Amino acid sequence: MALSVTAGAPVIFVVQNNAGYMSIRGGRRKQTSRHIGTEFSHPDGSPYSPDFAAMGRAFGIESYKVNDSDSLEPTLRKAVQSGAPAVIEVPTDRDAAGPWVPGWWDFPIPAYIKDERQEEYDRIRGTEQHL
């Protein structure tokens, strides 16, 4: 964020804020049936999260928090039209995707990986090539 201000670069940061690292949590649940340190939670289990719009403002960036889907497009248009850096925070339910959604950070799957990820990639592409 600081660099976008320093350089005057009209970068728009859209932060999907799900109060944690939920994609990592899902992967850990699948691989180990547990997760540690991926949810931003108080000791009593209630979620918390940084205020990303406030962080943007702290850098001198025009910042928005979008709380409903109807506001996202006009907010994004406003940010683009400003020609300046902007932060758009979109609070998202931390469990919106369910406990596990297939997917990997290294998608498309490199040829050297020979496991269920390649089969999933082939299924999505419609090639159904099984290794």
PDB file of C-alpha atoms in Angstrom:
ATOM      1  CA  MET A   1       0.000   0.000   0.000  1.00  0.00           C
ATOM      2  CA  ALA A   2       2.787   2.385   0.884  1.00  0.00           C
ATOM      3  CA  LEU A   3       4.457   1.873  -2.475  1.00  0.00           C
ATOM      4  CA  SER A   4       1.218   2.606  -4.354  1.00  0.00           C
ATOM      5  CA  VAL A   5       1.002   5.936  -2.525  1.00  0.00           C
ATOM      6  CA  THR A   6       4.687   6.734  -3.020  1.00  0.00           C
ATOM      7  CA  ALA A   7       4.560   5.908  -6.726  1.00  0.00           C
ATOM      8  CA  GLY A   8       1.105   7.381  -7.280  1.00  0.00           C
ATOM      9  CA  ALA A   9       0.084   4.032  -8.783  1.00  0.00           C
ATOM     10  CA  PRO A  10      -3.683   3.613  -9.109  1.00  0.00           C
ATOM     11  CA  VAL A  11      -3.645   0.123  -7.570  1.00  0.00           C
ATOM     12  CA  ILE A  12      -6.961  -1.116  -6.217  1.00  0.00           C
ATOM     13  CA  PHE A  13      -6.642  -3.604  -3.370  1.00  0.00           C
ATOM     14  CA  VAL A  14      -9.781  -5.747  -3.047  1.00  0.00           C
ATOM     15  CA  VAL A  15      -9.544  -7.638   0.231  1.00  0.00           C
ATOM     16  CA  GLN A  16     -11.964 -10.512   0.713  1.00  0.00           C
ATOM     17  CA  ASN A  17     -11.893 -10.540   4.498  1.00  0.00           C
ATOM     18  CA  ASN A  18     -12.964 -13.888   5.953  1.00  0.00           C
ATOM     19  CA  ALA A  19     -11.345 -13.345   9.371  1.00  0.00           C
ATOM     20  CA  GLY A  20      -8.526 -15.791   8.769  1.00  0.00           C
ATOM     21  CA  TYR A  21      -6.719 -17.932   6.248  1.00  0.00           C
ATOM     22  CA  MET A  22      -9.683 -20.094   5.293  1.00  0.00           C
ATOM     23  CA  SER A  23      -8.222 -21.702   2.156  1.00  0.00           C
ATOM     24  CA  ILE A  24      -5.239 -22.810   4.230  1.00  0.00           C
ATOM     25  CA  ARG A  25      -7.605 -24.029   6.962  1.00  0.00           C
ATOM     26  CA  GLY A  26      -9.447 -26.145   4.404  1.00  0.00           C
ATOM     27  CA  GLY A  27      -6.250 -27.684   3.115  1.00  0.00           C
ATOM     28  CA  ARG A  28      -5.060 -28.467   6.618  1.00  0.00           C
ATOM     29  CA  ARG A  29      -8.397 -30.067   7.487  1.00  0.00           C
ATOM     30  CA  LYS A  30      -8.172 -32.253   4.400  1.00  0.00           C
ATOM     31  CA  GLN A  31      -4.560 -33.243   4.968  1.00  0.00           C
ATOM     32  CA  THR A  32      -4.454 -33.580   8.761  1.00  0.00           C
ATOM     33  CA  SER A  33      -8.092 -33.441   9.968  1.00  0.00           C
ATOM     34  CA  ARG A  34      -7.181 -30.402  12.104  1.00  0.00           C
ATOM     35  CA  HIS A  35      -6.107 -26.796  11.744  1.00  0.00           C
ATOM     36  CA  ILE A  36      -4.060 -24.455  13.893  1.00  0.00           C
ATOM     37  CA  GLY A  37      -3.532 -20.712  13.557  1.00  0.00           C
ATOM     38  CA  THR A  38      -5.678 -20.176  10.478  1.00  0.00           C
ATOM     39  CA  GLU A  39      -8.702 -18.519  12.094  1.00  0.00           C
ATOM     40  CA  PHE A  40      -8.503 -15.052  13.623  1.00  0.00           C
ATOM     41  CA  SER A  41     -10.316 -15.850  16.897  1.00  0.00           C
ATOM     42  CA  HIS A  42     -10.334 -14.551  20.448  1.00  0.00           C
ATOM     43  CA  PRO A  43      -9.660 -17.053  23.263  1.00  0.00           C
ATOM     44  CA  ASP A  44     -13.432 -17.532  23.634  1.00  0.00           C
ATOM     45  CA  GLY A  45     -13.666 -18.580  19.948  1.00  0.00           C
ATOM     46  CA  SER A  46     -15.388 -15.438  18.676  1.00  0.00           C
ATOM     47  CA  PRO A  47     -13.889 -14.174  15.408  1.00  0.00           C
ATOM     48  CA  TYR A  48     -12.002 -10.921  15.010  1.00  0.00           C
ATOM     49  CA  SER A  49     -10.290  -9.318  12.081  1.00  0.00           C
ATOM     50  CA  PRO A  50      -8.151  -6.330  11.259  1.00  0.00           C
ATOM     51  CA  ASP A  51     -10.026  -3.402   9.744  1.00  0.00           C
ATOM     52  CA  PHE A  52      -8.436  -3.389   6.299  1.00  0.00           C
ATOM     53  CA  ALA A  53     -10.279  -0.236   5.209  1.00  0.00           C
ATOM     54  CA  ALA A  54      -8.808   1.556   8.244  1.00  0.00           C
ATOM     55  CA  MET A  55      -5.359   0.255   7.290  1.00  0.00           C
ATOM     56  CA  GLY A  56      -5.770   1.753   3.837  1.00  0.00           C
ATOM     57  CA  ARG A  57      -6.799   5.085   5.340  1.00  0.00           C
ATOM     58  CA  ALA A  58      -3.730   4.941   7.609  1.00  0.00           C
ATOM     59  CA  PHE A  59      -1.614   4.872   4.411  1.00  0.00           C
ATOM     60  CA  GLY A  60      -3.570   7.841   3.035  1.00  0.00           C
ATOM     61  CA  ILE A  61      -5.510   5.674   0.567  1.00  0.00           C
ATOM     62  CA  GLU A  62      -9.201   6.143  -0.166  1.00  0.00           C
ATOM     63  CA  SER A  63     -10.794   3.105   1.454  1.00  0.00           C
ATOM     64  CA  TYR A  64     -14.196   1.457   1.449  1.00  0.00           C
ATOM     65  CA  LYS A  65     -15.915  -1.387   3.255  1.00  0.00           C
ATOM     66  CA  VAL A  66     -18.578  -3.065   1.140  1.00  0.00           C
ATOM     67  CA  ASN A  67     -21.203  -4.812   3.263  1.00  0.00           C
ATOM     68  CA  ASP A  68     -23.584  -6.015   0.560  1.00  0.00           C
ATOM     69  CA  SER A  69     -23.224  -7.392  -2.944  1.00  0.00           C
ATOM     70  CA  ASP A  70     -25.180  -4.531  -4.544  1.00  0.00           C
ATOM     71  CA  SER A  71     -22.556  -2.021  -3.357  1.00  0.00           C
ATOM     72  CA  LEU A  72     -19.516  -3.783  -4.778  1.00  0.00           C
ATOM     73  CA  GLU A  73     -19.794  -2.724  -8.430  1.00  0.00           C
ATOM     74  CA  PRO A  74     -20.467   0.987  -7.771  1.00  0.00           C
ATOM     75  CA  THR A  75     -17.677   1.056  -5.187  1.00  0.00           C
ATOM     76  CA  LEU A  76     -15.249  -0.572  -7.609  1.00  0.00           C
ATOM     77  CA  ARG A  77     -16.249   1.889 -10.353  1.00  0.00           C
ATOM     78  CA  LYS A  78     -15.705   4.817  -7.974  1.00  0.00           C
ATOM     79  CA  ALA A  79     -12.250   3.485  -7.051  1.00  0.00           C
ATOM     80  CA  VAL A  80     -11.263   2.994 -10.706  1.00  0.00           C
ATOM     81  CA  GLN A  81     -12.520   6.444 -11.702  1.00  0.00           C
ATOM     82  CA  SER A  82     -10.528   8.094  -8.914  1.00  0.00           C
ATOM     83  CA  GLY A  83      -7.260   7.237 -10.678  1.00  0.00           C
ATOM     84  CA  ALA A  84      -5.645   6.817  -7.267  1.00  0.00           C
ATOM     85  CA  PRO A  85      -4.829   3.885  -4.998  1.00  0.00           C
ATOM     86  CA  ALA A  86      -7.822   2.440  -3.163  1.00  0.00           C
ATOM     87  CA  VAL A  87      -8.695  -0.333  -0.729  1.00  0.00           C
ATOM     88  CA  ILE A  88     -12.030  -2.126  -0.943  1.00  0.00           C
ATOM     89  CA  GLU A  89     -12.691  -4.481   1.953  1.00  0.00           C
ATOM     90  CA  VAL A  90     -15.364  -7.115   1.386  1.00  0.00           C
ATOM     91  CA  PRO A  91     -16.288  -8.893   4.632  1.00  0.00           C
ATOM     92  CA  THR A  92     -17.003 -12.537   3.838  1.00  0.00           C
ATOM     93  CA  ASP A  93     -18.381 -15.364   5.965  1.00  0.00           C
ATOM     94  CA  ARG A  94     -15.412 -17.466   7.030  1.00  0.00           C
ATOM     95  CA  ASP A  95     -17.383 -20.644   6.338  1.00  0.00           C
ATOM     96  CA  ALA A  96     -19.059 -19.536   3.096  1.00  0.00           C
ATOM     97  CA  ALA A  97     -17.219 -22.174   1.087  1.00  0.00           C
ATOM     98  CA  GLY A  98     -17.895 -24.999   3.529  1.00  0.00           C
ATOM     99  CA  PRO A  99     -15.317 -27.099   5.308  1.00  0.00           C
ATOM    100  CA  TRP A 100     -13.439 -28.062   2.148  1.00  0.00           C
ATOM    101  CA  VAL A 101     -13.518 -26.826  -1.412  1.00  0.00           C
ATOM    102  CA  PRO A 102     -11.193 -28.636  -3.846  1.00  0.00           C
ATOM    103  CA  GLY A 103      -8.422 -26.508  -5.221  1.00  0.00           C
ATOM    104  CA  TRP A 104      -4.713 -25.974  -4.963  1.00  0.00           C
ATOM    105  CA  TRP A 105      -2.360 -23.046  -5.078  1.00  0.00           C
ATOM    106  CA  ASP A 106      -0.358 -24.650  -7.890  1.00  0.00           C
ATOM    107  CA  PHE A 107      -3.307 -24.912 -10.318  1.00  0.00           C
ATOM    108  CA  PRO A 108      -2.897 -25.831 -13.185  1.00  0.00           C
ATOM    109  CA  ILE A 109      -1.196 -28.923 -11.891  1.00  0.00           C
ATOM    110  CA  PRO A 110       2.434 -29.349 -12.960  1.00  0.00           C
ATOM    111  CA  ALA A 111       3.113 -32.566 -14.885  1.00  0.00           C
ATOM    112  CA  TYR A 112       5.407 -33.839 -12.132  1.00  0.00           C
ATOM    113  CA  ILE A 113       2.501 -34.144  -9.648  1.00  0.00           C
ATOM    114  CA  LYS A 114       0.894 -37.564  -9.907  1.00  0.00           C
ATOM    115  CA  ASP A 115      -1.979 -37.596  -7.407  1.00  0.00           C
ATOM    116  CA  GLU A 116      -5.681 -36.705  -7.084  1.00  0.00           C
ATOM    117  CA  ARG A 117      -4.947 -33.079  -8.018  1.00  0.00           C
ATOM    118  CA  GLN A 118      -4.096 -34.101 -11.579  1.00  0.00           C
ATOM    119  CA  GLU A 119      -7.335 -36.085 -11.810  1.00  0.00           C
ATOM    120  CA  GLU A 120      -9.319 -33.079 -10.554  1.00  0.00           C
ATOM    121  CA  TYR A 121      -7.570 -30.798 -13.041  1.00  0.00           C
ATOM    122  CA  ASP A 122      -8.311 -33.236 -15.867  1.00  0.00           C
ATOM    123  CA  ARG A 123     -11.951 -33.494 -14.743  1.00  0.00           C
ATOM    124  CA  ILE A 124     -12.351 -29.705 -14.756  1.00  0.00           C
ATOM    125  CA  ARG A 125     -10.746 -29.452 -18.207  1.00  0.00           C
ATOM    126  CA  GLY A 126     -12.978 -32.291 -19.377  1.00  0.00           C
ATOM    127  CA  THR A 127     -10.079 -34.443 -20.575  1.00  0.00           C
ATOM    128  CA  GLU A 128     -10.570 -37.247 -18.037  1.00  0.00           C
ATOM    129  CA  GLN A 129      -6.981 -38.405 -18.374  1.00  0.00           C
ATOM    130  CA  HIS A 130      -6.183 -40.710 -15.471  1.00  0.00           C
ATOM    131  CA  LEU A 131      -2.627 -41.344 -14.416  1.00  0.00           C
TER     132      LEU A 131
END
